[in-house]
PDB file of C-alpha atoms in Angstrom:
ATOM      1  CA  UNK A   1      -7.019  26.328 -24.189  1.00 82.00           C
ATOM      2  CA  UNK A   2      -6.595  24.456 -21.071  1.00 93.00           C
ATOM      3  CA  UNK A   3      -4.361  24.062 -18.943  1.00 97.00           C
ATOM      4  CA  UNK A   4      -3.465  20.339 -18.718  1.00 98.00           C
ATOM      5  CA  UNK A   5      -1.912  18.505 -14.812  1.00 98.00           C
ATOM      6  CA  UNK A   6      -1.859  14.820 -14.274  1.00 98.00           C
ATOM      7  CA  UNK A   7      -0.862  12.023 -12.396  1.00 98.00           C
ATOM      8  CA  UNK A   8       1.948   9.408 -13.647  1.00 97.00           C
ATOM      9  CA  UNK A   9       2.075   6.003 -11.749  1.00 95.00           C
ATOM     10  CA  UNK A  10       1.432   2.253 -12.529  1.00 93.00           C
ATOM     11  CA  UNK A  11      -1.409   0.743 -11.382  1.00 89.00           C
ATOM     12  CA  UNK A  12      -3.025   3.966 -11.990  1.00 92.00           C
ATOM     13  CA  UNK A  13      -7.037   3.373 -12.361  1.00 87.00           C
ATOM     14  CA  UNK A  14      -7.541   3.182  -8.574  1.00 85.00           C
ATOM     15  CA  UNK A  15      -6.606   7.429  -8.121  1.00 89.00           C
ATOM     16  CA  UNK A  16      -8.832   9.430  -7.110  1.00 93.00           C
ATOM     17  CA  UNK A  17      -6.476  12.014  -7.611  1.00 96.00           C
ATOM     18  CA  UNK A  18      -8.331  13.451 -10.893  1.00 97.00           C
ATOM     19  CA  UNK A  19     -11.866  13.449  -9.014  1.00 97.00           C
ATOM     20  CA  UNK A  20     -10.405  15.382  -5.967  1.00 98.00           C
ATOM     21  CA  UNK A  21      -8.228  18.413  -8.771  1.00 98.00           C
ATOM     22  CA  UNK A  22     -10.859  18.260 -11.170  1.00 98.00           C
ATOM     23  CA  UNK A  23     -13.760  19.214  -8.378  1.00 98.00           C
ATOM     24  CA  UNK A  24     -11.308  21.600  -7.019  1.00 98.00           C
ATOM     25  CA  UNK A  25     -10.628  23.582 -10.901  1.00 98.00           C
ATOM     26  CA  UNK A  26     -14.498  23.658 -11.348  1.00 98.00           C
ATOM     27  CA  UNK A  27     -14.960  25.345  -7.819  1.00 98.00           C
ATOM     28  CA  UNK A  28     -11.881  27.794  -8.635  1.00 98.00           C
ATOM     29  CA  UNK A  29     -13.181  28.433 -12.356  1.00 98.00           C
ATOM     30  CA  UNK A  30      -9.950  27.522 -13.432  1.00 98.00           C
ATOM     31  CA  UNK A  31      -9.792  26.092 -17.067  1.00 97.00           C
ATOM     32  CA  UNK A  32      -7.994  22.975 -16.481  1.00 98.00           C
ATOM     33  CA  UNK A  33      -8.303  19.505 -16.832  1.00 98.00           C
ATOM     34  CA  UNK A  34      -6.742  16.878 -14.570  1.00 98.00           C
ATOM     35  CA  UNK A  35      -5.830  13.002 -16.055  1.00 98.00           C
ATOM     36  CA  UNK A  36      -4.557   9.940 -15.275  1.00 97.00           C
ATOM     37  CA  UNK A  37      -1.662   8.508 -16.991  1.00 97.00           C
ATOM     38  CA  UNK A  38      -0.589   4.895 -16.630  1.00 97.00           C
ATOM     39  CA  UNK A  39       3.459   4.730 -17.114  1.00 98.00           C
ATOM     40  CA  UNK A  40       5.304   1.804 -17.364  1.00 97.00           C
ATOM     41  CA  UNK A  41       8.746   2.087 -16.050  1.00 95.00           C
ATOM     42  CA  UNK A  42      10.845   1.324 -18.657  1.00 97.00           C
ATOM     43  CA  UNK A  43       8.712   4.404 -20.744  1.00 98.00           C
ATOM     44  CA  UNK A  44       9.409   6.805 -17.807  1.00 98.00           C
ATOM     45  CA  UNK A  45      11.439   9.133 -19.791  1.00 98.00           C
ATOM     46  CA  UNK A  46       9.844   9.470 -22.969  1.00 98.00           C
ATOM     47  CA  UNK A  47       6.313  10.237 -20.128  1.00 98.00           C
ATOM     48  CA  UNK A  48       8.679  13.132 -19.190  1.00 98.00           C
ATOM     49  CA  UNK A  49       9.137  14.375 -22.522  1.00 98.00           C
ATOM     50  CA  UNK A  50       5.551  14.421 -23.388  1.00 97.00           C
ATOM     51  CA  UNK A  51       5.399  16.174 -20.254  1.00 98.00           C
ATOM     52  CA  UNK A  52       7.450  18.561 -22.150  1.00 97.00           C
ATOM     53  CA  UNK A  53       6.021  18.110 -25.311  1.00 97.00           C
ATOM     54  CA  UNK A  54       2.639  18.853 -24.386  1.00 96.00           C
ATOM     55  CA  UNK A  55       2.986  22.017 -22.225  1.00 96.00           C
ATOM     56  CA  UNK A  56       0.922  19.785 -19.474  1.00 98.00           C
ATOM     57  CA  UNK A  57       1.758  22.791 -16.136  1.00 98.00           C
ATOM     58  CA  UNK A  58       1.894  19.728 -13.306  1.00 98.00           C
ATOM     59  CA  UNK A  59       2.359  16.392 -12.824  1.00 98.00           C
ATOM     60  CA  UNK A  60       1.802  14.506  -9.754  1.00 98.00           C
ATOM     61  CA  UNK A  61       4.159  11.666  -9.492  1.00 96.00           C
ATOM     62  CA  UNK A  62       3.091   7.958  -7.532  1.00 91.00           C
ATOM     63  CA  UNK A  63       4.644   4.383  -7.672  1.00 86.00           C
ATOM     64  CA  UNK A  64       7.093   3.102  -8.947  1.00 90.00           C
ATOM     65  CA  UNK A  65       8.111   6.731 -10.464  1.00 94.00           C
ATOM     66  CA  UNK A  66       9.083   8.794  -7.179  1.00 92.00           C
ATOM     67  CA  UNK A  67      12.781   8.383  -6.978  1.00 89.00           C
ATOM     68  CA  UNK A  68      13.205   7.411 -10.709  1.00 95.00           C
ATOM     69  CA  UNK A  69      11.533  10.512 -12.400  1.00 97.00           C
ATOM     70  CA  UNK A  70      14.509  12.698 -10.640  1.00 97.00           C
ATOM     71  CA  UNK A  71      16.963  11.502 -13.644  1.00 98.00           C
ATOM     72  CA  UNK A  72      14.777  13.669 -15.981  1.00 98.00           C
ATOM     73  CA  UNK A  73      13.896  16.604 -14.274  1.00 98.00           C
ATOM     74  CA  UNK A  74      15.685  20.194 -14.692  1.00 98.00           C
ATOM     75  CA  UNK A  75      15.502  21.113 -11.226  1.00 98.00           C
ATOM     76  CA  UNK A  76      14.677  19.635  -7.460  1.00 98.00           C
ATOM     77  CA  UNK A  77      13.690  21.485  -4.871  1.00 97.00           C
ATOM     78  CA  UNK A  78      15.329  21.393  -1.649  1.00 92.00           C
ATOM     79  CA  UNK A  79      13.393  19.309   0.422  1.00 86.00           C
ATOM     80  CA  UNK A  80      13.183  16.841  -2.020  1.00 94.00           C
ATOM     81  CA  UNK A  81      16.438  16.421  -2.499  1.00 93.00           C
ATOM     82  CA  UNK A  82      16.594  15.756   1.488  1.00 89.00           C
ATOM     83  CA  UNK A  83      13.274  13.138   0.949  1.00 90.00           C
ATOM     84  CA  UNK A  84      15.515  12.058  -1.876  1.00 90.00           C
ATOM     85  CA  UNK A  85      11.576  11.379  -4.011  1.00 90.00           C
ATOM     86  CA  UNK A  86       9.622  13.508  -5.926  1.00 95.00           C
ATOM     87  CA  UNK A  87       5.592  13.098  -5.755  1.00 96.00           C
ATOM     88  CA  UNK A  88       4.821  16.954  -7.730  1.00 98.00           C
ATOM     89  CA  UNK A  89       6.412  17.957 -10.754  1.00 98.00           C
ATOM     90  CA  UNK A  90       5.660  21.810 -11.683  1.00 98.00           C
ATOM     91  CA  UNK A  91       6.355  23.625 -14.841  1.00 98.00           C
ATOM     92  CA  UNK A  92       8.744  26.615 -14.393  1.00 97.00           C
ATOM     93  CA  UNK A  93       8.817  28.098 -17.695  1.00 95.00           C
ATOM     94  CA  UNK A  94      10.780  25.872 -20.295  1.00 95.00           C
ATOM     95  CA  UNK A  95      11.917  23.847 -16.662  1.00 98.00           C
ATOM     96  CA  UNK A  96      10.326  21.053 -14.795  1.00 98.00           C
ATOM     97  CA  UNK A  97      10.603  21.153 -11.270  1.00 98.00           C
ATOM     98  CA  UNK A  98      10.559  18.472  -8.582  1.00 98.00           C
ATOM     99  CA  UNK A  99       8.921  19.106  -5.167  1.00 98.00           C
ATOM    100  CA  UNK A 100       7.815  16.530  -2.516  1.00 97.00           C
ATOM    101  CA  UNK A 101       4.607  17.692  -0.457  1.00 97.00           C
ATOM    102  CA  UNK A 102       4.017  14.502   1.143  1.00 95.00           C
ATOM    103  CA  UNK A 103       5.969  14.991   4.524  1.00 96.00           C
ATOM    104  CA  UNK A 104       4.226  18.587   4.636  1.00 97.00           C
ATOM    105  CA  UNK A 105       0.765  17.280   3.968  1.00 97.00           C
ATOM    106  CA  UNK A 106       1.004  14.479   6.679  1.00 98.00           C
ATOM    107  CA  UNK A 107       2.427  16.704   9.226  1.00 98.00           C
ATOM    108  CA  UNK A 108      -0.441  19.375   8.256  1.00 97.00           C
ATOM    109  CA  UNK A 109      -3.160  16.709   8.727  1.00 97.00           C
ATOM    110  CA  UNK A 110      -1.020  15.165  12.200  1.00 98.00           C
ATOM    111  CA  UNK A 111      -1.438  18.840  13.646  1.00 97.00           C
ATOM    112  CA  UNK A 112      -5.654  18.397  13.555  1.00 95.00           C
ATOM    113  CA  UNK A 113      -5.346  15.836  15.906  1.00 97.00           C
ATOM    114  CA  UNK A 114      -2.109  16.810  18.549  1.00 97.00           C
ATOM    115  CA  UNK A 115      -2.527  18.722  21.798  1.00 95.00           C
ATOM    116  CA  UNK A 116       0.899  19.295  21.845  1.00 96.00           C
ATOM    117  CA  UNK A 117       4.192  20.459  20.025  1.00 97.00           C
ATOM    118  CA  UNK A 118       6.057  18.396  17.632  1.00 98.00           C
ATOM    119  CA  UNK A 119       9.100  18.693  19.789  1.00 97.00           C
ATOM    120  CA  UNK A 120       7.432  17.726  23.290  1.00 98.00           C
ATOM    121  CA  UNK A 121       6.052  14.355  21.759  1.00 98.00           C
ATOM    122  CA  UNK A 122       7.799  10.990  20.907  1.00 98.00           C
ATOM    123  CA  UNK A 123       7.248   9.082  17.612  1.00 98.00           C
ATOM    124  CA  UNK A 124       7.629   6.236  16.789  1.00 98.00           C
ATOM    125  CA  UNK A 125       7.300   4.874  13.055  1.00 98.00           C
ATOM    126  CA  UNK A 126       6.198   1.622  11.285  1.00 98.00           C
ATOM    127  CA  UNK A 127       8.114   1.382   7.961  1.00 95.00           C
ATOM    128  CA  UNK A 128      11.062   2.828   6.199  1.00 93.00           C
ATOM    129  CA  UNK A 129       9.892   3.180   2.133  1.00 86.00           C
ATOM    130  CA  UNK A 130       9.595   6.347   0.585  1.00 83.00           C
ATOM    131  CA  UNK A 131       6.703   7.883   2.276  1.00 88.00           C
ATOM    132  CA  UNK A 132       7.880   6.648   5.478  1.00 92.00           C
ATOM    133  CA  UNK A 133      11.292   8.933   4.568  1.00 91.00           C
ATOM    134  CA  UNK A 134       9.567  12.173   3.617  1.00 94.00           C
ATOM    135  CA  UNK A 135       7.484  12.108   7.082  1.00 96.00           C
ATOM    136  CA  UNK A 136      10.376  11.224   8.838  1.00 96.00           C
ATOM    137  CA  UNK A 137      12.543  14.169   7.320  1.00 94.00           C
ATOM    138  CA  UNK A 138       9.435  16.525   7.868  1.00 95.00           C
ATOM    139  CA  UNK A 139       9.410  15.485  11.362  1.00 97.00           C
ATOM    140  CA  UNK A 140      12.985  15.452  11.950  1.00 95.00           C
ATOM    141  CA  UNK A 141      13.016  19.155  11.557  1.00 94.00           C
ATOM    142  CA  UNK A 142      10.970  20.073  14.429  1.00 96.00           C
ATOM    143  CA  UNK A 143      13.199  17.911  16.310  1.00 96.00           C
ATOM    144  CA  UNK A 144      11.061  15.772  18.580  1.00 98.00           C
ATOM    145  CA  UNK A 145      11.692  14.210  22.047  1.00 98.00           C
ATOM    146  CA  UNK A 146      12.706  11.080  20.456  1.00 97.00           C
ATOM    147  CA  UNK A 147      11.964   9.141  17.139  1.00 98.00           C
ATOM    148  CA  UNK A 148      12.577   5.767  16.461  1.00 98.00           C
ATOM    149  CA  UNK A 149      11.774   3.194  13.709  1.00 98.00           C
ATOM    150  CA  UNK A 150      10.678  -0.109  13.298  1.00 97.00           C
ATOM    151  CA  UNK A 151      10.835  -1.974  10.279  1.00 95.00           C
ATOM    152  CA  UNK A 152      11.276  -5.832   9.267  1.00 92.00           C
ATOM    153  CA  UNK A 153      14.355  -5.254   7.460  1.00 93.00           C
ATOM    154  CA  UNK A 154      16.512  -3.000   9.894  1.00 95.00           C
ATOM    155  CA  UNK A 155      19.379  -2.163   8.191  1.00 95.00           C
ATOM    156  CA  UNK A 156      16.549  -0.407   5.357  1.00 92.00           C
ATOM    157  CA  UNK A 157      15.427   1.703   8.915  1.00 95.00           C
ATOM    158  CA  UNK A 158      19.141   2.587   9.793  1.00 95.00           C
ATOM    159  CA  UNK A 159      19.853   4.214   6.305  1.00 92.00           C
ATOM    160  CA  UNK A 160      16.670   6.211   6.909  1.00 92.00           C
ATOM    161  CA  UNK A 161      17.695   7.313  10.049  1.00 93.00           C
ATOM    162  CA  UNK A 162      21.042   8.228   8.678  1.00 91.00           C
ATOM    163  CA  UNK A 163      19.361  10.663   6.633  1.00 86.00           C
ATOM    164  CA  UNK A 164      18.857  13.112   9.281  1.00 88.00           C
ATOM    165  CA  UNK A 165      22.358  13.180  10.915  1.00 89.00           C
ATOM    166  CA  UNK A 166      21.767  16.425  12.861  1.00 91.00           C
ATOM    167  CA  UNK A 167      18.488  14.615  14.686  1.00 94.00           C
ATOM    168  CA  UNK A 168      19.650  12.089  17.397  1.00 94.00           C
ATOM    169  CA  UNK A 169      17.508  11.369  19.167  1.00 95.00           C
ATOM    170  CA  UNK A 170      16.391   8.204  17.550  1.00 97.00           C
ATOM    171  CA  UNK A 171      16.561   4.438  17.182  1.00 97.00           C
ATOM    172  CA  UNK A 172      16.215   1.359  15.068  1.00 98.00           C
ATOM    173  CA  UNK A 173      13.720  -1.659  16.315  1.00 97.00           C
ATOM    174  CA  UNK A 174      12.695  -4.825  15.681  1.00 97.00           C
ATOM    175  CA  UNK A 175       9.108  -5.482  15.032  1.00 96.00           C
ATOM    176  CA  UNK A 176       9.050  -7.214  18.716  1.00 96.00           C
ATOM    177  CA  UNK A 177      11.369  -4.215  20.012  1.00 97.00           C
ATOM    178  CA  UNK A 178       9.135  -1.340  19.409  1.00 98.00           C
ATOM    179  CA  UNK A 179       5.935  -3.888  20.541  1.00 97.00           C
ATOM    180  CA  UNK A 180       7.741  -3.956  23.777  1.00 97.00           C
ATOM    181  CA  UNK A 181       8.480  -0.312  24.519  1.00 97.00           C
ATOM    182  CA  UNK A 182       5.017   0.912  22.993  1.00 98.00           C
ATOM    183  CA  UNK A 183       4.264   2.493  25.918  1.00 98.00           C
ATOM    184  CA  UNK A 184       6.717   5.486  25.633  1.00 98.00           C
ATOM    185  CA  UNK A 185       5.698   6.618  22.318  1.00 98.00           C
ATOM    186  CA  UNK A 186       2.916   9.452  21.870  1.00 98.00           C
ATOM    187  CA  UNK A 187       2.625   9.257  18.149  1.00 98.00           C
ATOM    188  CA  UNK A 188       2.854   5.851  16.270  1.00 98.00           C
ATOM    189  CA  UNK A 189       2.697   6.257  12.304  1.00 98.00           C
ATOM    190  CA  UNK A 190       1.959   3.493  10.181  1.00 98.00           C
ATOM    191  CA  UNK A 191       3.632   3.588   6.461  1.00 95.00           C
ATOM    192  CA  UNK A 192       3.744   0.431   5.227  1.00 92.00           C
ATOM    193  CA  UNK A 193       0.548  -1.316   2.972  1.00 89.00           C
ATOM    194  CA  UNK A 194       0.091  -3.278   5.571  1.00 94.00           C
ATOM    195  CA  UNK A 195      -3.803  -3.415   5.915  1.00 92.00           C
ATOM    196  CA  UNK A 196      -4.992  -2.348   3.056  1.00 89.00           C
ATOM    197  CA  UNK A 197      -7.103  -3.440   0.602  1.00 85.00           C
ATOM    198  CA  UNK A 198      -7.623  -6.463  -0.259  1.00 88.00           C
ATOM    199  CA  UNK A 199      -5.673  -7.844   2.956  1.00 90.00           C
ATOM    200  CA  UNK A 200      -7.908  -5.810   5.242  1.00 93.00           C
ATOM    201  CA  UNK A 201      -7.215  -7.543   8.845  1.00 95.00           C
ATOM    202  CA  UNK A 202      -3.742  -7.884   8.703  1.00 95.00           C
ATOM    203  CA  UNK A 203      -1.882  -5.449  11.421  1.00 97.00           C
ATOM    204  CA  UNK A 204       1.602  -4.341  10.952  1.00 96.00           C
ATOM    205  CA  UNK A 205       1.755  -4.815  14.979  1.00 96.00           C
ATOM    206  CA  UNK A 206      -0.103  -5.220  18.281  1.00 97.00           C
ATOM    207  CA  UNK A 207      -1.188  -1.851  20.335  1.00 98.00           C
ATOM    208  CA  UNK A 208      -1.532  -3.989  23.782  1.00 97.00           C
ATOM    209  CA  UNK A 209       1.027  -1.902  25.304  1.00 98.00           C
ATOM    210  CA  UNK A 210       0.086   1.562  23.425  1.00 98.00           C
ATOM    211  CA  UNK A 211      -0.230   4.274  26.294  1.00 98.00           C
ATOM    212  CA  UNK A 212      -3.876   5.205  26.718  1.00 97.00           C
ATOM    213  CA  UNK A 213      -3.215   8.927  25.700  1.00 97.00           C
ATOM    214  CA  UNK A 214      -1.366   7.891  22.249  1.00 98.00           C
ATOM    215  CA  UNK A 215      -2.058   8.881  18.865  1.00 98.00           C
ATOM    216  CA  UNK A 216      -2.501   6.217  15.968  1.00 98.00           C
ATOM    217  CA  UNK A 217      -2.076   7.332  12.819  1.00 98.00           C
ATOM    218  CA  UNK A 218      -2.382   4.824   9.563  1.00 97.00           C
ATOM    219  CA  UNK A 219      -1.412   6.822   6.177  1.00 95.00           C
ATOM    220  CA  UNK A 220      -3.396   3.751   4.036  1.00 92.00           C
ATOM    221  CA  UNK A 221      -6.374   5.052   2.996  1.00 90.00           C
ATOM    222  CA  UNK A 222      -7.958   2.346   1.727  1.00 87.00           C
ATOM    223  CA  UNK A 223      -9.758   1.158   4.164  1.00 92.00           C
ATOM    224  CA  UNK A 224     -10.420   4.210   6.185  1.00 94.00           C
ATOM    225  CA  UNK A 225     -10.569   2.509   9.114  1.00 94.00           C
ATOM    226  CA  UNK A 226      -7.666  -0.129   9.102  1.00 96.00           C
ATOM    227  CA  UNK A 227      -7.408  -3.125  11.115  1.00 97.00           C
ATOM    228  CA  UNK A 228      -4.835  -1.055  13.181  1.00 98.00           C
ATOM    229  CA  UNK A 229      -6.855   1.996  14.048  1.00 98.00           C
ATOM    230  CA  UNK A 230     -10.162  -0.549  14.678  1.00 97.00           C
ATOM    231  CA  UNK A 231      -7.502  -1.849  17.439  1.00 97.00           C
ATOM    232  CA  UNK A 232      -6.955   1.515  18.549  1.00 98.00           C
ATOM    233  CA  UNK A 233     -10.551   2.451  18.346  1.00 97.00           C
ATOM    234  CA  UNK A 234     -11.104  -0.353  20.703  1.00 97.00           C
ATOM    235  CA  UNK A 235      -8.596   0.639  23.517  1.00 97.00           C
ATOM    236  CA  UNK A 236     -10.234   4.255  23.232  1.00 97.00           C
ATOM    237  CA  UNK A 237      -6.876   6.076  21.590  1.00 98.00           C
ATOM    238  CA  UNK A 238      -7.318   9.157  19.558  1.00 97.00           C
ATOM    239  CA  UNK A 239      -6.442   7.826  15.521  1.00 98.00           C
ATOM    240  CA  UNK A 240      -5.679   9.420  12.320  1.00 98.00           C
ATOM    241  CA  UNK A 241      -6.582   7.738   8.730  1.00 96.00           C
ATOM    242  CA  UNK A 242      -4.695   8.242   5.805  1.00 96.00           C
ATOM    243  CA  UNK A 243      -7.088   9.935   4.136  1.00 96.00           C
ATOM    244  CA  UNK A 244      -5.743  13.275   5.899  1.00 95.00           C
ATOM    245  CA  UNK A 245      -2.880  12.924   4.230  1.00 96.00           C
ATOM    246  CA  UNK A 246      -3.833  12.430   0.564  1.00 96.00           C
ATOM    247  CA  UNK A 247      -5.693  15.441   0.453  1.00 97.00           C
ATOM    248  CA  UNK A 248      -3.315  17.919   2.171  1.00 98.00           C
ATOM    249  CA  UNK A 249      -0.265  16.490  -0.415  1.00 97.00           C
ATOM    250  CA  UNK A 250      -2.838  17.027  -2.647  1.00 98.00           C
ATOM    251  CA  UNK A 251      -3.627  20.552  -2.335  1.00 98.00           C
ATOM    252  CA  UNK A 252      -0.172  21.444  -1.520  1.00 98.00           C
ATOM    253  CA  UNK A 253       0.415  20.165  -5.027  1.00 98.00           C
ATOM    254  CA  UNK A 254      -2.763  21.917  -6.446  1.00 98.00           C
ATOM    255  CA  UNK A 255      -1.184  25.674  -4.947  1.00 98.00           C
ATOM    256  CA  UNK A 256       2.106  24.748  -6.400  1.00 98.00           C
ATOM    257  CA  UNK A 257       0.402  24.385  -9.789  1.00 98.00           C
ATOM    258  CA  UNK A 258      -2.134  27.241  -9.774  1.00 98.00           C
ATOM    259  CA  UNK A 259      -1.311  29.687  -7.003  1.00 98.00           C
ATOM    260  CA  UNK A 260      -4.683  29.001  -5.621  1.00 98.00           C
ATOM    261  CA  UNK A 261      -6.039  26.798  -2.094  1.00 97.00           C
ATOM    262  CA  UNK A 262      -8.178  23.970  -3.176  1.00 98.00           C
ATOM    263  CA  UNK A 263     -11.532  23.087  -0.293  1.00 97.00           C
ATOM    264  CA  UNK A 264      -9.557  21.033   1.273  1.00 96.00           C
ATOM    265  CA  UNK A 265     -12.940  19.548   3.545  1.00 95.00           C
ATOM    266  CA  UNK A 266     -14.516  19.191   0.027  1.00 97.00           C
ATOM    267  CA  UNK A 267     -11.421  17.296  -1.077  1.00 97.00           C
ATOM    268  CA  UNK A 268     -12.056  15.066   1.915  1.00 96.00           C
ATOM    269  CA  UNK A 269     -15.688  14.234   1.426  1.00 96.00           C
ATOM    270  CA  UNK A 270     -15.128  13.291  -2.469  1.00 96.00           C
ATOM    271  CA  UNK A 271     -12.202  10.422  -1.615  1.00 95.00           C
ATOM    272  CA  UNK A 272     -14.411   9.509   1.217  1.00 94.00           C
ATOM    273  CA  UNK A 273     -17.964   9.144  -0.805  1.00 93.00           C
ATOM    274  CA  UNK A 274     -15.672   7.369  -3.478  1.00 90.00           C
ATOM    275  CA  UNK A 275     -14.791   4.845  -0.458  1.00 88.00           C
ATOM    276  CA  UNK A 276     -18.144   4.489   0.773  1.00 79.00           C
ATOM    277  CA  UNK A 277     -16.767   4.260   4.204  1.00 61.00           C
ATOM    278  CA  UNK A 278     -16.772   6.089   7.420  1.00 57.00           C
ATOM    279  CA  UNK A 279     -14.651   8.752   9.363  1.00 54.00           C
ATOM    280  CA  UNK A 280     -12.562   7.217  12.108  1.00 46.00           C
TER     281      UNK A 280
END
């Protein structure tokens, strides 16, 4: 019989999550099948217990479930307890365990494109949601030069911060603030769906001050190429899409699940060839 993994979220048609697992069971020979299930949020629970019911071995876990599904699980791992969200559930026997591999799988794609340690660069970060949190956590623990946050709603950026209280070296901005100071930032990582499809030229802020050898990364992935990393295109600064991201979570979730590494590259080219864009 097969082994049965999943995705739980609402909207839910877009994913390309069951192209990118069910590719990477075929190349394995793993007898599995990977689906999409749309979940309203008011039938989160009984999901879980036909989670349960159904023997299904992993779940991975999108919006508007990430914080919520953590009521009904058995068990959450450490680090998602510290992310405080919960993107990969795994079966552990009669148990269902909550992990969070999205912090780990941007930092793993972040590291193709650095010259540098983590803790000789300063960051600076566009958003404060729940993806926003688990790279800021991840990063957190390498303990940068400096980290600060900008958000629209500030007081949302200073509870983030104030989940890290043994990192200080950070700071709350404005929108105007951290447009100011650009220029002392190596790394600037946009989290917020600013840019992304449908409202493809908006830009969360202006790089006119970004310092020539900065990084800009933009975790939407849909567009590849934002209207924020066309900007940094433009001024010749290295960038990172979001599509780096989605796959590394991805098969970080994948090895939790089967014990096996997925082609990550292959991963890549699928979500990519489903986009019919380019590479930044």
């Amino acid at each position: 019989m097969k082994k049965l993994y999943g995705v739980i979220g609402n909207p839910i048609g877009h994913s390309m999550s069951p192209d990118i697992h069910n590719a990477s069971l075929k190349d394995l020979g793993l007898d599995g099948h990977y689906h999409a299930f749309k979940v309203e949020e008011d039938d989160l629970e009984d999901a879980v217990k036909g989670i349960r019911a159904l023997g299904i071995q992993g779940i991975n876990v999108t919006v508007p479930h990430k914080v919520s599904i953590m009521d009904y699980l058995d068990h959450i791992d450490e680090s998602a307890k510290v992310i405080g969200a919960v993107n990969t559930v795994r079966r552990e026997g009669d148990k269902l365990v909550g992990y969070n591999t999205d912090g780990e799988g941007f930092v793993k794609s972040l590291m193709k494109v650095l010259d540098k340690p983590i803790s000789e660069l300063s960051f600076l970060m566009i958003g404060a949601g729940g993806a926003a949190r688990a790279i800021f956590t991840t990063i957190a623990r390498d303990i940068p030069k400096k980290f600060d946050i900008c958000n629209r709603t500030l007081e949302k950026a200073k509870q983030l911060t104030e989940s890290t209280p043994s990192f200080h070296n950070k700071e709350v901005l404005s929108i105007k603030e951290a447009e100011e100071r650009l220029e002392q930032y190596d790394v600037i990582i946009h989290t917020t769906s600013v840019g992304m499809y449908p409202n493809v030229d908006d830009v969360p802020l202006s790089l006119q001050r970004a310092a020539s050898s900065a990084v800009v990364c933009d975790i939407v992935y849909n567009p590849i190429q934002t209207a924020l990393l066309k900007q940094a295109n433009q001024k010749g600064l290295k960038t990172l899409d979001g599509v780096g991201m989605f796959v590394e979570q991805a098969a970080l979730s994948f090895q939790l699940w089967t014990g096996r590494e997925p082609d990550i590259e292959k991963m890549r080219s699928i979500v990519i060839g489903q986009l019919g864009g380019k590479e930044c």
